[in-house]
Amino acid sequence: MTSSTVAQLLKQTTLQEVEVKGWVRTFRANRFIALNDGSTINNIQCVVDFENTDETLLKRITTGAAVHIKGDLIESQGQGQNVEIAVTSIEILGDSDADSYPIQPKKHSFEFLRDNAHLRTRTNTFSAVMRLRSSLSFAIHKYFNENGFYYMHTPIITGSDAEGAGEMFRVSTLDQKNPPLTETGEIDHSQNFFGKDTNLTVSGQLEAETYAMSLGKVYTFGPTFRAENSNTSRHLSEFWMIEPEVAFMDLAGNMDLAEDFMKSVISYVLEHNMDDLAFLDKRLTDEEKTKPQAQRSELSLIEKLKFVTENNFKRVSYTEAIDILRNSKPNKKKKFNYLINEWGADLQSEHERFLVEKHFKCPVILFDYPANIKAFYMRLNEDGKTVRAMDILFPGIGEIVGGSQREERLEVLKEKMAVLDIPEEELWWYLDLRKYGTAVHSGFGLGFERLVMFATGMSNIRDVIPYPRTPQNAEF
Ligand code: ATP
Ligand code: MN
């Protein structure tokens, strides 16, 4: 007989002999094992005939132990489950020292669990989060696959430091204590591994653009790295990004794509991950109860997800948004940390969240930002001062997507690079796209962990990636 998963057994209606392997969550009254194997948030109850079980064996059934159970699947005698297993044999596959095992059957703080990230998926919350993370990745690939996109792998080590999205991590094999120097005393990168200075990528966009201009519709989904010292609950030094890029698509098309895509992947988990979502929904509701009334969210997790799938995203220009913010209560009462005085101000997360959570109360797409607060490659508008950029703002998260229509005019792009001191030699291949069959094209970047935060209701980005990398922290 082969082992079944807990998920299979809980759904099974034929009552028969079964086998299952998993980890003991709890063992009550020398009789009831709550067993979990990661296949579902739910445990299966295994009832031990303790009178006929060896006492030393009973002592080894401890929280965290790995066990192999054989028994009969029967209708449950107790409440809370339809079926349970009347155990006929139990084998301890791996003992767990009950006293030192960090994951005790009680509530642990997320900080404590971060220090034990190698074991935290043995809790309900983290196993649910990581199953959702997996499911969302699948939904993303499925969406693009069904919509005619090719999946492209962009390089992780990059030779251009002009990607313009933030500080980078250097990749080098030079002797750090005694690097070779040029005549002028600079580090001689011609002797470095790649014969030049290289970094970990901050985005796959520029390379994705090259493929969009031949394959039409492409996307990347890979790790990106930013060496910025932003110790916030929404920033990681290593995170995963989804970046579609589409030829012949303008900014309006880009917004349509992003909205349809976000709705589709969220619908997917609403359809396929309800057990986990129901658990996380309750967890969030309990957490909200500990907050002062004014800070509580009006919607539960599942309501928030449905709210996104069922409502149109509000499209608002940067200029309109500035007007709203300038005249807003927190601005007038000087409650914002950064007050909005004039057109041209960069929006901080407090402003984004005000727009989404207080003013519009729905996901918002802001577009047509001032050129000088956005990246060099964004398409300049006819007004000469704004670019065809768009950011999607989500409740509780702030910016979740950043995208734009790309500058397709060679001369305009060159001028922009000159102003920003980006050498043309550095991006000759990027400029080539504008020389040979240039065309309107657009794309966006979605920070995967921000999506997982939204879908799980977790408030710290460190809790939605298995092993978070943040300043001063690269354990595991
Ligand atoms: P932010 O203003 O929040 O720092 P950004 O403007 O630097 O974001 P982009 O360069 O546009 O972001 O990157 C695209 C997307 O990647 C963002 O919308 C966000 O979802 C995500 N993202 C950016 N930086 C990080 C980070 N350090 N950790 C996790 N996700 C990030
Ligand atoms: Mn940033």
Short mmCIF file of C-alpha atoms and ligand atoms in Angstrom, two decimals:
data_model
loop_
_atom_site.label_atom_id
_atom_site.label_comp_id
_atom_site.label_asym_id
_atom_site.label_seq_id
_atom_site.Cartn_x
_atom_site.Cartn_y
_atom_site.Cartn_z
CA MET A 1 0.00 0.00 0.00
CA THR A 2 1.27 3.49 -0.82
CA SER A 3 0.98 6.44 1.49
CA SER A 4 -1.74 9.01 0.97
CA THR A 5 -1.43 12.69 1.74
CA VAL A 6 -3.44 14.23 4.53
CA ALA A 7 -5.26 16.35 1.92
CA GLN A 8 -6.32 13.18 0.07
CA LEU A 9 -7.43 11.40 3.21
CA LEU A 10 -9.55 14.27 4.46
CA LYS A 11 -11.47 14.21 1.19
CA GLN A 12 -11.64 10.44 0.89
CA THR A 13 -15.04 8.79 1.26
CA THR A 14 -14.13 5.12 0.92
CA LEU A 15 -13.38 3.92 4.40
CA GLN A 16 -10.47 1.51 4.19
CA GLU A 17 -6.98 0.74 5.39
CA VAL A 18 -4.67 3.71 4.83
CA GLU A 19 -1.10 4.85 5.33
CA VAL A 20 0.22 8.34 5.89
CA LYS A 21 3.50 10.02 6.77
CA GLY A 22 3.84 13.40 8.42
CA TRP A 23 4.85 15.41 11.47
CA VAL A 24 3.07 15.38 14.80
CA ARG A 25 1.57 18.77 15.56
CA THR A 26 0.13 17.77 18.93
CA PHE A 27 -0.45 14.59 20.90
CA ARG A 28 -3.26 14.82 23.42
CA ALA A 29 -4.27 12.47 26.22
CA ASN A 30 -1.89 9.74 25.01
CA ARG A 31 -4.49 9.15 22.36
CA PHE A 32 -5.05 11.86 19.72
CA ILE A 33 -2.34 12.77 17.22
CA ALA A 34 -2.93 15.84 15.06
CA LEU A 35 -0.85 14.98 12.01
CA ASN A 36 0.21 17.34 9.25
CA ASP A 37 2.26 16.70 6.12
CA GLY A 38 2.12 20.10 4.41
CA SER A 39 -0.46 19.04 1.83
CA THR A 40 -3.18 21.10 3.51
CA ILE A 41 -3.64 23.50 6.39
CA ASN A 42 -5.81 20.86 8.06
CA ASN A 43 -4.49 18.07 10.25
CA ILE A 44 -5.79 14.55 10.25
CA GLN A 45 -6.65 13.14 13.62
CA CYS A 46 -5.02 9.77 14.29
CA VAL A 47 -6.40 7.90 17.26
CA VAL A 48 -3.91 5.68 19.06
CA ASP A 49 -5.06 2.60 20.94
CA PHE A 50 -2.87 3.50 23.91
CA GLU A 51 -3.78 0.47 25.98
CA ASN A 52 -2.21 -1.77 23.37
CA THR A 53 0.71 0.47 22.51
CA ASP A 54 4.13 0.15 24.05
CA GLU A 55 4.77 2.93 26.58
CA THR A 56 8.22 3.84 25.28
CA LEU A 57 6.71 4.23 21.83
CA LEU A 58 3.97 6.50 23.21
CA LYS A 59 6.64 8.72 24.79
CA ARG A 60 8.28 9.19 21.41
CA ILE A 61 5.11 10.65 19.87
CA THR A 62 6.11 14.24 20.51
CA THR A 63 5.43 17.53 18.76
CA GLY A 64 7.62 17.74 15.67
CA ALA A 65 8.37 14.01 15.35
CA ALA A 66 8.14 12.45 11.90
CA VAL A 67 5.89 9.38 11.90
CA HIS A 68 4.58 6.70 9.58
CA ILE A 69 1.07 5.70 10.50
CA LYS A 70 -1.04 2.80 9.30
CA GLY A 71 -4.63 2.38 10.26
CA ASP A 72 -8.27 2.38 9.24
CA LEU A 73 -9.93 5.47 7.88
CA ILE A 74 -13.18 5.76 9.83
CA GLU A 75 -15.94 8.26 10.30
CA SER A 76 -14.81 10.62 12.98
CA GLN A 77 -16.24 10.05 16.43
CA GLY A 78 -15.45 13.62 17.47
CA GLN A 79 -16.22 17.03 16.10
CA GLY A 80 -14.20 19.12 13.68
CA GLN A 81 -13.48 16.52 11.02
CA ASN A 82 -15.38 14.01 8.92
CA VAL A 83 -12.83 11.24 9.05
CA GLU A 84 -10.02 10.11 11.29
CA ILE A 85 -7.56 7.25 11.41
CA ALA A 86 -7.86 4.44 13.93
CA VAL A 87 -4.16 3.70 14.22
CA THR A 88 -3.04 0.07 13.90
CA SER A 89 0.69 0.71 13.67
CA ILE A 90 2.92 3.66 14.24
CA GLU A 91 6.58 3.93 13.34
CA ILE A 92 8.71 6.84 14.50
CA LEU A 93 10.73 7.95 11.48
CA GLY A 94 12.49 10.78 13.28
CA ASP A 95 12.29 11.68 16.95
CA SER A 96 11.85 15.28 18.04
CA ASP A 97 13.17 16.49 21.36
CA ALA A 98 10.06 18.02 22.87
CA ASP A 99 11.95 20.33 25.23
CA SER A 100 14.19 22.02 22.70
CA TYR A 101 11.89 21.95 19.65
CA PRO A 102 11.31 25.64 18.84
CA ILE A 103 7.84 25.24 17.37
CA GLN A 104 5.77 24.53 20.46
CA PRO A 105 2.00 24.16 20.13
CA LYS A 106 1.35 27.75 21.15
CA LYS A 107 1.39 31.20 19.58
CA HIS A 108 4.87 32.38 18.58
CA SER A 109 5.78 35.90 17.53
CA PHE A 110 6.70 36.43 13.88
CA GLU A 111 10.08 37.80 15.04
CA PHE A 112 10.81 34.54 16.84
CA LEU A 113 9.72 32.55 13.82
CA ARG A 114 11.98 34.61 11.52
CA ASP A 115 14.91 33.46 13.66
CA ASN A 116 13.66 29.92 13.09
CA ALA A 117 12.77 30.34 9.44
CA HIS A 118 13.95 26.79 8.70
CA LEU A 119 11.13 25.45 10.87
CA ARG A 120 8.47 28.14 10.59
CA THR A 121 6.63 26.41 7.75
CA ARG A 122 5.63 23.84 10.34
CA THR A 123 3.15 26.42 11.63
CA ASN A 124 -0.27 26.98 10.12
CA THR A 125 0.39 30.60 9.21
CA PHE A 126 3.65 30.03 7.35
CA SER A 127 2.61 26.85 5.63
CA ALA A 128 -0.50 28.68 4.37
CA VAL A 129 1.57 31.67 3.22
CA MET A 130 4.05 29.50 1.35
CA ARG A 131 1.36 27.37 -0.29
CA LEU A 132 -0.23 30.62 -1.49
CA ARG A 133 3.14 31.85 -2.71
CA SER A 134 3.52 28.69 -4.76
CA SER A 135 0.00 28.94 -6.09
CA LEU A 136 0.42 32.58 -7.09
CA SER A 137 3.62 31.75 -9.02
CA PHE A 138 1.75 29.09 -10.89
CA ALA A 139 -1.17 31.43 -11.60
CA ILE A 140 1.26 34.00 -13.01
CA HIS A 141 2.84 31.55 -15.44
CA LYS A 142 -0.60 30.25 -16.35
CA TYR A 143 -1.91 33.73 -17.11
CA PHE A 144 0.95 34.61 -19.41
CA ASN A 145 0.94 31.23 -21.06
CA GLU A 146 -2.77 31.50 -21.83
CA ASN A 147 -2.34 35.02 -23.18
CA GLY A 148 0.37 34.36 -25.73
CA PHE A 149 3.44 35.48 -23.77
CA TYR A 150 6.83 33.77 -23.90
CA TYR A 151 8.70 33.19 -20.65
CA MET A 152 12.17 34.63 -20.95
CA HIS A 153 15.12 34.26 -18.56
CA THR A 154 16.98 37.53 -18.21
CA PRO A 155 20.53 37.55 -16.82
CA ILE A 156 21.11 37.79 -13.09
CA ILE A 157 24.62 39.13 -13.46
CA THR A 158 24.56 42.34 -15.44
CA GLY A 159 27.29 44.32 -17.12
CA SER A 160 25.35 47.57 -17.27
CA ASP A 161 24.97 49.72 -14.20
CA ALA A 162 22.44 51.92 -15.94
CA GLU A 163 19.30 50.01 -15.11
CA GLY A 164 18.44 52.94 -12.95
CA ALA A 165 16.36 51.25 -10.28
CA GLY A 166 18.63 51.53 -7.27
CA GLU A 167 21.92 50.65 -5.65
CA MET A 168 23.52 47.42 -6.86
CA PHE A 169 25.55 44.57 -5.39
CA ARG A 170 28.94 44.18 -7.07
CA VAL A 171 29.94 40.75 -8.41
CA SER A 172 33.70 40.40 -8.33
CA THR A 173 36.42 37.77 -8.07
CA LEU A 174 39.20 40.30 -7.48
CA ASP A 175 41.27 40.02 -4.33
CA GLN A 176 39.38 42.28 -1.97
CA LYS A 177 42.36 43.16 0.19
CA ASN A 178 44.72 43.81 -2.66
CA PRO A 179 42.84 44.51 -5.90
CA PRO A 180 44.78 45.21 -9.11
CA LEU A 181 44.89 48.93 -9.85
CA THR A 182 45.10 50.90 -13.06
CA GLU A 183 47.77 53.53 -13.63
CA THR A 184 45.40 56.14 -12.27
CA GLY A 185 44.78 54.15 -9.10
CA GLU A 186 41.28 52.88 -9.90
CA ILE A 187 40.34 49.24 -9.45
CA ASP A 188 41.31 47.48 -12.67
CA HIS A 189 38.17 45.63 -13.68
CA SER A 190 39.75 44.41 -16.92
CA GLN A 191 41.37 41.80 -14.67
CA ASN A 192 38.04 40.91 -13.08
CA PHE A 193 36.22 37.68 -13.95
CA PHE A 194 34.13 39.16 -16.76
CA GLY A 195 36.76 41.66 -17.84
CA LYS A 196 34.56 44.45 -16.61
CA ASP A 197 32.70 45.64 -13.56
CA THR A 198 29.55 43.58 -13.02
CA ASN A 199 26.60 43.66 -10.64
CA LEU A 200 23.55 41.68 -9.63
CA THR A 201 20.58 42.84 -11.66
CA VAL A 202 17.96 45.22 -10.26
CA SER A 203 15.51 44.46 -13.07
CA GLY A 204 15.24 42.35 -16.20
CA GLN A 205 13.36 45.03 -18.09
CA LEU A 206 15.97 46.29 -20.52
CA GLU A 207 16.77 42.78 -21.73
CA ALA A 208 13.05 41.93 -21.81
CA GLU A 209 12.53 44.90 -24.14
CA THR A 210 14.96 43.34 -26.62
CA TYR A 211 12.88 40.19 -26.75
CA ALA A 212 9.57 42.03 -26.92
CA MET A 213 10.94 43.69 -30.06
CA SER A 214 11.19 40.31 -31.76
CA LEU A 215 8.95 37.84 -29.97
CA GLY A 216 6.17 40.37 -29.35
CA LYS A 217 4.94 39.46 -25.89
CA VAL A 218 7.39 38.26 -23.26
CA TYR A 219 7.77 38.21 -19.49
CA THR A 220 10.48 37.50 -16.98
CA PHE A 221 9.95 36.18 -13.47
CA GLY A 222 13.20 36.07 -11.57
CA PRO A 223 15.21 37.31 -8.63
CA THR A 224 16.33 40.94 -8.49
CA PHE A 225 18.68 42.60 -6.03
CA ARG A 226 18.83 46.05 -4.51
CA ALA A 227 21.54 47.19 -2.14
CA GLU A 228 19.50 50.05 -0.77
CA ASN A 229 19.48 50.48 2.95
CA SER A 230 15.71 50.68 3.23
CA ASN A 231 14.79 48.78 6.33
CA THR A 232 11.03 48.88 5.79
CA SER A 233 8.33 46.25 5.98
CA ARG A 234 7.98 46.43 2.18
CA HIS A 235 11.59 46.20 0.97
CA LEU A 236 13.90 43.23 0.57
CA SER A 237 17.47 43.22 -0.73
CA GLU A 238 16.63 40.15 -2.81
CA PHE A 239 13.13 39.87 -4.22
CA TRP A 240 11.34 38.31 -7.15
CA MET A 241 9.92 40.38 -9.92
CA ILE A 242 7.48 39.71 -12.73
CA GLU A 243 8.11 41.87 -15.76
CA PRO A 244 5.98 41.57 -18.90
CA GLU A 245 7.01 43.58 -21.94
CA VAL A 246 4.83 43.95 -25.03
CA ALA A 247 5.50 45.38 -28.49
CA PHE A 248 2.94 47.71 -30.09
CA MET A 249 1.23 48.32 -26.72
CA ASP A 250 0.79 51.84 -25.35
CA LEU A 251 0.29 53.06 -21.79
CA ALA A 252 -3.49 52.50 -21.85
CA GLY A 253 -2.91 48.93 -23.03
CA ASN A 254 -0.33 48.50 -20.30
CA MET A 255 -2.85 49.52 -17.64
CA ASP A 256 -5.45 47.16 -19.10
CA LEU A 257 -2.93 44.32 -19.06
CA ALA A 258 -1.79 45.00 -15.50
CA GLU A 259 -5.34 45.20 -14.19
CA ASP A 260 -6.52 42.07 -15.98
CA PHE A 261 -3.40 40.21 -14.83
CA MET A 262 -3.75 41.22 -11.16
CA LYS A 263 -7.42 40.27 -11.15
CA SER A 264 -6.70 36.95 -12.80
CA VAL A 265 -4.01 35.77 -10.39
CA ILE A 266 -6.03 36.84 -7.36
CA SER A 267 -9.10 35.06 -8.73
CA TYR A 268 -6.96 31.96 -9.14
CA VAL A 269 -6.13 31.74 -5.46
CA LEU A 270 -9.70 32.55 -4.46
CA GLU A 271 -10.70 29.55 -6.50
CA HIS A 272 -7.91 27.16 -5.50
CA ASN A 273 -6.64 28.10 -2.05
CA MET A 274 -9.75 28.73 -0.01
CA ASP A 275 -8.68 26.61 2.99
CA ASP A 276 -5.49 28.60 3.41
CA LEU A 277 -7.20 31.91 2.72
CA ALA A 278 -9.93 31.18 5.26
CA PHE A 279 -7.26 30.49 7.87
CA LEU A 280 -5.32 33.67 7.03
CA ASP A 281 -8.54 35.66 6.95
CA LYS A 282 -9.29 34.64 10.51
CA ARG A 283 -5.70 35.26 11.58
CA LEU A 284 -5.83 38.79 10.18
CA THR A 285 -9.20 39.51 11.75
CA ASP A 286 -7.83 38.45 15.14
CA GLU A 287 -4.76 40.63 14.63
CA GLU A 288 -6.90 43.59 13.62
CA LYS A 289 -8.86 43.28 16.86
CA THR A 290 -5.68 44.12 18.79
CA LYS A 291 -5.38 47.46 16.97
CA PRO A 292 -7.14 50.71 17.86
CA GLN A 293 -10.50 51.02 16.07
CA ALA A 294 -9.31 53.81 13.78
CA GLN A 295 -6.48 51.71 12.35
CA ARG A 296 -8.54 48.64 11.67
CA SER A 297 -9.23 47.60 8.13
CA GLU A 298 -12.87 47.76 7.16
CA LEU A 299 -12.58 44.65 5.01
CA SER A 300 -11.47 41.15 5.90
CA LEU A 301 -8.74 39.50 3.82
CA ILE A 302 -11.10 37.60 1.55
CA GLU A 303 -13.27 40.69 1.13
CA LYS A 304 -10.18 42.66 0.11
CA LEU A 305 -9.25 40.08 -2.51
CA LYS A 306 -12.77 40.02 -3.90
CA PHE A 307 -12.80 43.79 -3.86
CA VAL A 308 -9.85 43.76 -6.26
CA THR A 309 -11.32 41.14 -8.57
CA GLU A 310 -14.77 42.74 -8.67
CA ASN A 311 -14.00 46.46 -9.01
CA ASN A 312 -12.34 48.52 -11.71
CA PHE A 313 -9.06 50.10 -10.73
CA LYS A 314 -9.39 53.87 -10.53
CA ARG A 315 -7.13 55.61 -13.08
CA VAL A 316 -5.89 58.99 -11.93
CA SER A 317 -3.20 61.26 -13.34
CA TYR A 318 -0.32 62.32 -11.14
CA THR A 319 -1.49 65.93 -11.50
CA GLU A 320 -4.98 65.09 -10.21
CA ALA A 321 -3.45 63.10 -7.37
CA ILE A 322 -1.28 66.03 -6.32
CA ASP A 323 -4.36 68.25 -6.17
CA ILE A 324 -6.17 65.73 -4.02
CA LEU A 325 -3.18 65.33 -1.71
CA ARG A 326 -2.47 69.04 -1.43
CA ASN A 327 -6.03 69.66 -0.28
CA SER A 328 -6.26 66.59 1.92
CA LYS A 329 -6.80 66.75 5.67
CA PRO A 330 -3.49 65.13 6.66
CA ASN A 331 -1.65 67.59 4.44
CA LYS A 332 -3.46 70.63 5.79
CA LYS A 333 -3.09 69.43 9.37
CA LYS A 334 0.56 68.61 8.71
CA LYS A 335 0.05 64.95 9.55
CA PHE A 336 2.09 63.67 6.60
CA ASN A 337 5.81 63.28 7.27
CA TYR A 338 6.42 64.74 3.82
CA LEU A 339 3.99 67.58 3.07
CA ILE A 340 2.84 68.01 -0.50
CA ASN A 341 3.36 71.60 -1.52
CA GLU A 342 3.83 71.59 -5.22
CA TRP A 343 3.58 69.72 -8.47
CA GLY A 344 6.72 67.64 -8.98
CA ALA A 345 6.91 66.16 -5.50
CA ASP A 346 7.75 62.45 -5.33
CA LEU A 347 4.99 60.48 -3.65
CA GLN A 348 5.86 58.62 -0.48
CA SER A 349 4.14 55.51 0.72
CA GLU A 350 2.03 57.58 3.17
CA HIS A 351 0.58 59.52 0.21
CA GLU A 352 -0.02 56.41 -1.86
CA ARG A 353 -1.81 54.76 1.01
CA PHE A 354 -3.92 57.85 1.67
CA LEU A 355 -5.11 57.85 -1.94
CA VAL A 356 -5.93 54.14 -1.92
CA GLU A 357 -7.23 53.61 1.60
CA LYS A 358 -8.83 56.91 2.51
CA HIS A 359 -9.66 58.79 -0.64
CA PHE A 360 -10.58 56.37 -3.42
CA LYS A 361 -10.97 53.23 -1.31
CA CYS A 362 -10.03 51.01 -4.24
CA PRO A 363 -6.88 50.04 -6.17
CA VAL A 364 -5.56 53.10 -7.99
CA ILE A 365 -3.45 53.45 -11.12
CA LEU A 366 -1.52 56.72 -11.13
CA PHE A 367 -0.13 57.77 -14.51
CA ASP A 368 1.72 60.58 -16.30
CA TYR A 369 4.32 61.35 -13.64
CA PRO A 370 6.82 64.21 -13.81
CA ALA A 371 9.74 63.11 -15.99
CA ASN A 372 12.41 64.00 -13.46
CA ILE A 373 11.21 61.62 -10.75
CA LYS A 374 11.04 58.64 -13.11
CA ALA A 375 13.54 56.46 -15.01
CA PHE A 376 15.28 57.59 -18.21
CA TYR A 377 13.56 55.08 -20.49
CA MET A 378 10.00 56.27 -19.98
CA ARG A 379 8.16 57.84 -22.95
CA LEU A 380 8.11 61.63 -22.79
CA ASN A 381 4.66 63.13 -23.25
CA GLU A 382 3.91 65.95 -25.66
CA ASP A 383 3.85 68.43 -22.75
CA GLY A 384 7.61 67.89 -22.42
CA LYS A 385 7.45 67.50 -18.65
CA THR A 386 5.57 64.30 -17.89
CA VAL A 387 6.27 60.69 -18.87
CA ARG A 388 3.95 57.80 -19.63
CA ALA A 389 4.58 56.06 -16.35
CA MET A 390 2.04 54.20 -14.28
CA ASP A 391 2.15 52.88 -10.73
CA ILE A 392 -0.52 50.65 -9.27
CA LEU A 393 -1.29 51.30 -5.63
CA PHE A 394 -2.94 48.68 -3.43
CA PRO A 395 -4.54 49.03 -0.01
CA GLY A 396 -2.14 48.17 2.81
CA ILE A 397 0.80 47.94 0.41
CA GLY A 398 1.16 51.18 -1.51
CA GLU A 399 3.06 50.71 -4.76
CA ILE A 400 2.76 47.16 -6.01
CA VAL A 401 3.37 47.67 -9.74
CA GLY A 402 5.57 50.19 -11.55
CA GLY A 403 5.50 50.41 -15.32
CA SER A 404 5.59 52.63 -18.36
CA GLN A 405 5.41 53.05 -22.07
CA ARG A 406 9.05 53.06 -23.16
CA GLU A 407 10.73 55.86 -25.10
CA GLU A 408 10.90 54.52 -28.63
CA ARG A 409 12.41 57.63 -30.31
CA LEU A 410 16.18 57.33 -30.65
CA GLU A 411 16.94 61.04 -30.47
CA VAL A 412 14.74 61.71 -27.46
CA LEU A 413 16.23 58.74 -25.63
CA LYS A 414 19.79 59.83 -26.39
CA GLU A 415 19.09 63.34 -25.16
CA LYS A 416 17.65 61.99 -21.94
CA MET A 417 20.66 59.75 -21.37
CA ALA A 418 23.02 62.63 -22.01
CA VAL A 419 21.26 64.76 -19.40
CA LEU A 420 21.54 61.93 -16.87
CA ASP A 421 25.16 61.13 -17.78
CA ILE A 422 24.38 57.61 -18.92
CA PRO A 423 27.07 56.71 -21.46
CA GLU A 424 25.73 55.53 -24.81
CA GLU A 425 28.46 52.83 -25.03
CA GLU A 426 26.98 51.27 -21.93
CA LEU A 427 23.59 50.72 -23.56
CA TRP A 428 24.49 50.50 -27.26
CA TRP A 429 22.34 47.42 -27.64
CA TYR A 430 19.37 49.14 -26.01
CA LEU A 431 19.73 52.06 -28.41
CA ASP A 432 19.94 49.62 -31.33
CA LEU A 433 16.31 48.68 -30.69
CA ARG A 434 15.42 52.28 -31.54
CA LYS A 435 17.50 52.18 -34.72
CA TYR A 436 16.21 48.97 -36.21
CA GLY A 437 12.45 48.74 -36.38
CA THR A 438 11.54 50.77 -33.34
CA ALA A 439 7.92 50.75 -32.20
CA VAL A 440 5.71 51.75 -29.34
CA HIS A 441 6.10 49.22 -26.52
CA SER A 442 5.33 48.99 -22.82
CA GLY A 443 5.69 46.86 -19.75
CA PHE A 444 5.66 46.81 -15.99
CA GLY A 445 7.30 45.27 -12.96
CA LEU A 446 5.34 43.61 -10.20
CA GLY A 447 7.16 42.88 -6.97
CA PHE A 448 6.14 39.31 -6.30
CA GLU A 449 6.49 39.54 -2.51
CA ARG A 450 4.24 42.59 -2.43
CA LEU A 451 1.61 40.55 -4.24
CA VAL A 452 2.06 37.70 -1.75
CA MET A 453 1.71 40.19 1.12
CA PHE A 454 -1.53 41.45 -0.33
CA ALA A 455 -2.93 37.98 -0.96
CA THR A 456 -2.03 36.65 2.48
CA GLY A 457 -2.65 39.74 4.60
CA MET A 458 0.86 39.52 6.04
CA SER A 459 2.17 42.92 7.00
CA ASN A 460 5.93 42.32 6.86
CA ILE A 461 7.60 41.36 3.59
CA ARG A 462 10.09 39.21 5.56
CA ASP A 463 7.24 36.82 6.28
CA VAL A 464 6.28 36.04 2.69
CA ILE A 465 9.64 34.86 1.30
CA PRO A 466 11.29 31.70 2.66
CA TYR A 467 14.65 33.23 3.60
CA PRO A 468 14.54 37.03 3.54
CA ARG A 469 17.67 39.02 2.70
CA THR A 470 17.67 42.45 4.30
CA PRO A 471 20.42 44.81 5.49
CA GLN A 472 22.55 43.01 8.11
CA ASN A 473 20.73 39.75 7.58
CA ALA A 474 21.49 36.79 5.33
CA GLU A 475 21.00 33.85 7.70
CA PHE A 476 20.15 30.42 6.24
P1 ATP B 1 9.46 51.59 -3.99
O1 ATP B 1 9.15 53.02 -4.27
O2 ATP B 1 8.40 50.88 -3.22
O3 ATP B 1 10.85 51.40 -3.44
P2 ATP B 1 10.39 51.30 -6.68
O4 ATP B 1 9.84 52.53 -7.31
O5 ATP B 1 11.81 51.28 -6.29
O6 ATP B 1 9.46 50.88 -5.43
P3 ATP B 1 10.39 49.73 -9.12
O7 ATP B 1 11.82 49.99 -9.37
O8 ATP B 1 9.37 50.38 -9.98
O9 ATP B 1 10.05 50.05 -7.60
O10 ATP B 1 10.17 48.14 -9.07
C1 ATP B 1 8.95 47.51 -9.50
C2 ATP B 1 8.24 46.82 -8.36
O11 ATP B 1 9.13 46.00 -7.60
C3 ATP B 1 7.66 47.76 -7.33
O12 ATP B 1 6.41 48.22 -7.74
C4 ATP B 1 7.53 46.87 -6.11
O13 ATP B 1 6.38 46.05 -6.20
C5 ATP B 1 8.72 45.97 -6.23
N1 ATP B 1 9.86 46.40 -5.41
C6 ATP B 1 10.71 47.43 -5.61
N2 ATP B 1 11.69 47.47 -4.70
C7 ATP B 1 11.46 46.41 -3.89
C8 ATP B 1 12.15 45.87 -2.76
N3 ATP B 1 13.28 46.43 -2.29
N4 ATP B 1 11.65 44.75 -2.17
C9 ATP B 1 10.55 44.17 -2.66
N5 ATP B 1 9.85 44.61 -3.72
C10 ATP B 1 10.30 45.72 -4.33
MN MN B 2 12.71 51.62 -4.41
#
